Short mmCIF file of C-alpha atoms in Angstrom, two decimals:
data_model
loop_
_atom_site.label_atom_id
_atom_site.label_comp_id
_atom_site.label_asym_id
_atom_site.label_seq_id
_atom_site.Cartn_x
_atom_site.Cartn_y
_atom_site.Cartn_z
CA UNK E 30 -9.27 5.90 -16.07
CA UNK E 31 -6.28 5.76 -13.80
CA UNK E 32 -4.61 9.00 -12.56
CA UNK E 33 -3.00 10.77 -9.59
CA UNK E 34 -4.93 11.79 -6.97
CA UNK E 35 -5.58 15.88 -6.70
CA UNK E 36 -6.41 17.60 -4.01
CA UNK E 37 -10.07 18.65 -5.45
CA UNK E 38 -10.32 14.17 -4.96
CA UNK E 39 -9.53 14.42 -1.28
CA UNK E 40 -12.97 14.62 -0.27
CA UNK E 41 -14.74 11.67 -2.67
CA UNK E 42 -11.50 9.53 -1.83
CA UNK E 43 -12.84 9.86 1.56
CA UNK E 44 -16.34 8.91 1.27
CA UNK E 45 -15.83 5.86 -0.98
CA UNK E 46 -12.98 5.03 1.95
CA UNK E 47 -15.82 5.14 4.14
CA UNK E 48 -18.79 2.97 1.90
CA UNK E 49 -15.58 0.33 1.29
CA UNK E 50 -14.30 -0.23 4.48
CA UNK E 51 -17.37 0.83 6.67
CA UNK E 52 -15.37 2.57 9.10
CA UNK E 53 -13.41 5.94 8.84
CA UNK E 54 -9.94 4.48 9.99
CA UNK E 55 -8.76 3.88 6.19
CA UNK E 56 -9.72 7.21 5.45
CA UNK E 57 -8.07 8.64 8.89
CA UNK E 58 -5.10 6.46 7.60
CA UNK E 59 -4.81 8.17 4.29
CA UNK E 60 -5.15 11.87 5.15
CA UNK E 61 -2.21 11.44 7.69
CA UNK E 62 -0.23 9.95 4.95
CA UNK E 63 -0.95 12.66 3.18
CA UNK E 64 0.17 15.31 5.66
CA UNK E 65 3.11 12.86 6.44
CA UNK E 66 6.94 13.22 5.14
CA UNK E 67 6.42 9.62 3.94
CA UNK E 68 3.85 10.56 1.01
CA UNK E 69 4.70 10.75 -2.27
CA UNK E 70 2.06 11.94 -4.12
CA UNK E 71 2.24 9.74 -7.49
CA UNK E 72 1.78 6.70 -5.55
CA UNK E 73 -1.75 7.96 -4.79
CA UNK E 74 -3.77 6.92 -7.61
CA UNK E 75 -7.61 7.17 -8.49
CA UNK E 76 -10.04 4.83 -10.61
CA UNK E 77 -12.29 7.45 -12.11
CA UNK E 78 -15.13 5.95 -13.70
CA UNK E 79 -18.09 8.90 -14.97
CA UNK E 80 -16.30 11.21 -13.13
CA UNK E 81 -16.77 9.74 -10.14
CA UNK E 82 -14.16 7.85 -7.94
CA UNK E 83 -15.04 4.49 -7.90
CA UNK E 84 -11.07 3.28 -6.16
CA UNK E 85 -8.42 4.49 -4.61
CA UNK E 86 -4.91 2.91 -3.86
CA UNK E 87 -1.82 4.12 -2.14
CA UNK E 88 2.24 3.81 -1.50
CA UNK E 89 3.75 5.56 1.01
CA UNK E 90 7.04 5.33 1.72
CA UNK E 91 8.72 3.01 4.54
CA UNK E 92 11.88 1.05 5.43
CA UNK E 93 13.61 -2.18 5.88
CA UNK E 94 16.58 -1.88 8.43
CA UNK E 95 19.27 -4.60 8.97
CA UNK E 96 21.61 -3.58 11.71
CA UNK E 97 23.04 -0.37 11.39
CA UNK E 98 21.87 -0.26 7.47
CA UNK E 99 18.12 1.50 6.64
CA UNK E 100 16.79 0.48 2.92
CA UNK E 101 13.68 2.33 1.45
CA UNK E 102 10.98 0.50 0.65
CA UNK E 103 7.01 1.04 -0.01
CA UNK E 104 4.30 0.22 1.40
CA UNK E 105 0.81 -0.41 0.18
CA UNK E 106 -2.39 1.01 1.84
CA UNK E 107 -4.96 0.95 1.68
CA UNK E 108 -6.23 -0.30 -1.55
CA UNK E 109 -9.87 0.59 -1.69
CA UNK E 110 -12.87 0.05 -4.83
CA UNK E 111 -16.38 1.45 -3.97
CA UNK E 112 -18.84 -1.69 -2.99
CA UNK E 113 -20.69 -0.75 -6.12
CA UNK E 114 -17.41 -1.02 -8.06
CA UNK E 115 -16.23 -4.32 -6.87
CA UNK E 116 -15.10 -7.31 -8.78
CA UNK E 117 -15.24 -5.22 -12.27
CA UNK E 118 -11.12 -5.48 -12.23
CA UNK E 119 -10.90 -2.17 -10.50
CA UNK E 120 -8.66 -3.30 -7.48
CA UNK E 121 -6.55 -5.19 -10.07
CA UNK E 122 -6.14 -2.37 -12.51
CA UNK E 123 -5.10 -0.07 -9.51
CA UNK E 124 -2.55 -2.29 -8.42
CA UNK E 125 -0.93 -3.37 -11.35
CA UNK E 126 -0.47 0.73 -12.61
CA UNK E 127 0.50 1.38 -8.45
CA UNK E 128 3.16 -1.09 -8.69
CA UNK E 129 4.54 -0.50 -11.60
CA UNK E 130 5.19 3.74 -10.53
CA UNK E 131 6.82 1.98 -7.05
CA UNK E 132 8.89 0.15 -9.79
CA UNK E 133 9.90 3.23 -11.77
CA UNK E 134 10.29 5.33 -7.64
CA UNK E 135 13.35 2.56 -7.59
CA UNK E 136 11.67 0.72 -4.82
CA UNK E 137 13.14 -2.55 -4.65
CA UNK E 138 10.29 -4.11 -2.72
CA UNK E 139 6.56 -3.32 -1.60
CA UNK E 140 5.03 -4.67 1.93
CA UNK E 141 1.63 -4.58 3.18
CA UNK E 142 -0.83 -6.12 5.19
CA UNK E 143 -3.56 -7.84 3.45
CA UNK E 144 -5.65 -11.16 2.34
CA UNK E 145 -3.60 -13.58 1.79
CA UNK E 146 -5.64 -14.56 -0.93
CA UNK E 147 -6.15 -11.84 -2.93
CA UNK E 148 -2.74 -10.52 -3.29
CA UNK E 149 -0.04 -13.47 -4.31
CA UNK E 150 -1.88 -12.97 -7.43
CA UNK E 151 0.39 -9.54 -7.99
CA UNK E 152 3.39 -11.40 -6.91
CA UNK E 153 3.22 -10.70 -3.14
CA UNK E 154 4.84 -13.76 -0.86
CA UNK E 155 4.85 -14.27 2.69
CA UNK E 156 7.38 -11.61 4.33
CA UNK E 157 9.07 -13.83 7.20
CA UNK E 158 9.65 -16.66 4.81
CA UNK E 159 12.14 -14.23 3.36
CA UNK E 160 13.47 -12.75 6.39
CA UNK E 161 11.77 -10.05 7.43
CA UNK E 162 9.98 -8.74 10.67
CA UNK E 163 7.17 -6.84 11.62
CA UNK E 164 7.50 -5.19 15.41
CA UNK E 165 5.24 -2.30 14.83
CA UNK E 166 2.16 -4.70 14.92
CA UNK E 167 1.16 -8.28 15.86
CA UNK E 168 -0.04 -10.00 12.58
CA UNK E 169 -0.36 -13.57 11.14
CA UNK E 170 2.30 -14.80 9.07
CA UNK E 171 0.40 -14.88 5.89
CA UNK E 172 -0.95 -11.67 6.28
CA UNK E 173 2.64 -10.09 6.27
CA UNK E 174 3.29 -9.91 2.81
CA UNK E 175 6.21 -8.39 0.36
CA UNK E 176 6.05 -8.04 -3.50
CA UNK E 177 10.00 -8.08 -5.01
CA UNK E 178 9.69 -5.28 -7.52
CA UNK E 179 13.88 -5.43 -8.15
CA UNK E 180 15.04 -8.53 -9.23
CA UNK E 181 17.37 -10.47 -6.66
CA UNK E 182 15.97 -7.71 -3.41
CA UNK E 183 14.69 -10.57 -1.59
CA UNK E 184 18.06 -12.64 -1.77
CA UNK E 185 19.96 -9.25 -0.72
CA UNK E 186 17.86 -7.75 1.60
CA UNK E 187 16.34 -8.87 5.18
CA UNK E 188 15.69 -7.56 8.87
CA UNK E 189 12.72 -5.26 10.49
CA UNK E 190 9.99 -3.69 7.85
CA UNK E 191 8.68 -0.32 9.34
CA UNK E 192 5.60 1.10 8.03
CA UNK E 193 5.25 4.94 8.24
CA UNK E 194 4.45 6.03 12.04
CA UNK E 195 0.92 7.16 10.43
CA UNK E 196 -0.04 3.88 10.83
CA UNK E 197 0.58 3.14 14.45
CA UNK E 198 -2.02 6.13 15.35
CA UNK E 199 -4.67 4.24 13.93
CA UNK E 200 -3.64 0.50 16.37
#
């Protein structure tokens, strides 16, 4: 079952953070997007399998600025599924439901950092083929990725993707 994170979830969101990513930065990263102006907590959404949580994925709100003009966008991260979870659609499932509230949030696109093989598969392209910049962080281009969520964004929108500054204390 899908749902929005609650606060009682804080603490098992953190410990599967930890067994998927085998470091506590993700889950560092996630509780200052929590206490950050850029959360929005129904983009924080749970897999809950036998009452347990068994994935976690989050949005957080960021922005695309083109000269003088700022556009809100989201960002994804991170997207997590407990190692004794993985490859049973979990990740998928997550994303597709996490998208789809950005969608209905009226974000017109959704950037993150990521494998570039896992996610073209929910639409996401390479960023700087369309435009866009990343300062905040020295990355690959195909690990730089956007997903258009509003048709035409791409064609209408370009210049310097910011994630929130919650990320930059974890680099």
């Amino acid at each position: 079952m899908i749902r929005t994170e609650q606060c009682p979830d804080y603490p098992h969101v953190d410990q599967m953070l930890k067994r998927a990513f085998k470091t506590g930065e993700e889950a560092r990263l996630v509780e200052g997007l929590r206490a950050s102006q850029d959360y929005i907590p129904e983009l924080s959404l749970v897999y809950e399998t036998d009452g347990s949580i068994a994935g976690h994925i989050l949005f957080s709100e960021a922005s695309v600025q083109e000269d003088s003009s700022i556009y809100r966008v989201a960002a994804l991260g991170p997207l997590a599924v407990d190692p004794a979870f993985q490859r049973s659609g979990i990740g998928s499932a997550l994303m597709k439901e996490g998208l789809e509230r950005c969608r209905s949030y009226g974000f017109p696109l959704v950037f993150l950092l990521g494998h570039p093989e896992y996610y073209p598969r929910f639409g996401f392209l390479p960023a700087r083929r369309y435009g866009f910049e990343l300062k905040q962080f020295q990355v690959s281009d195909d690990v730089f990725m956007v997903c258009e969520l509003e048709p035409g964004a791409l064609d209408r929108l370009q210049g310097e993707f910011r994630f929130s500054s919650v990320f930059e204390s974890l680099h």
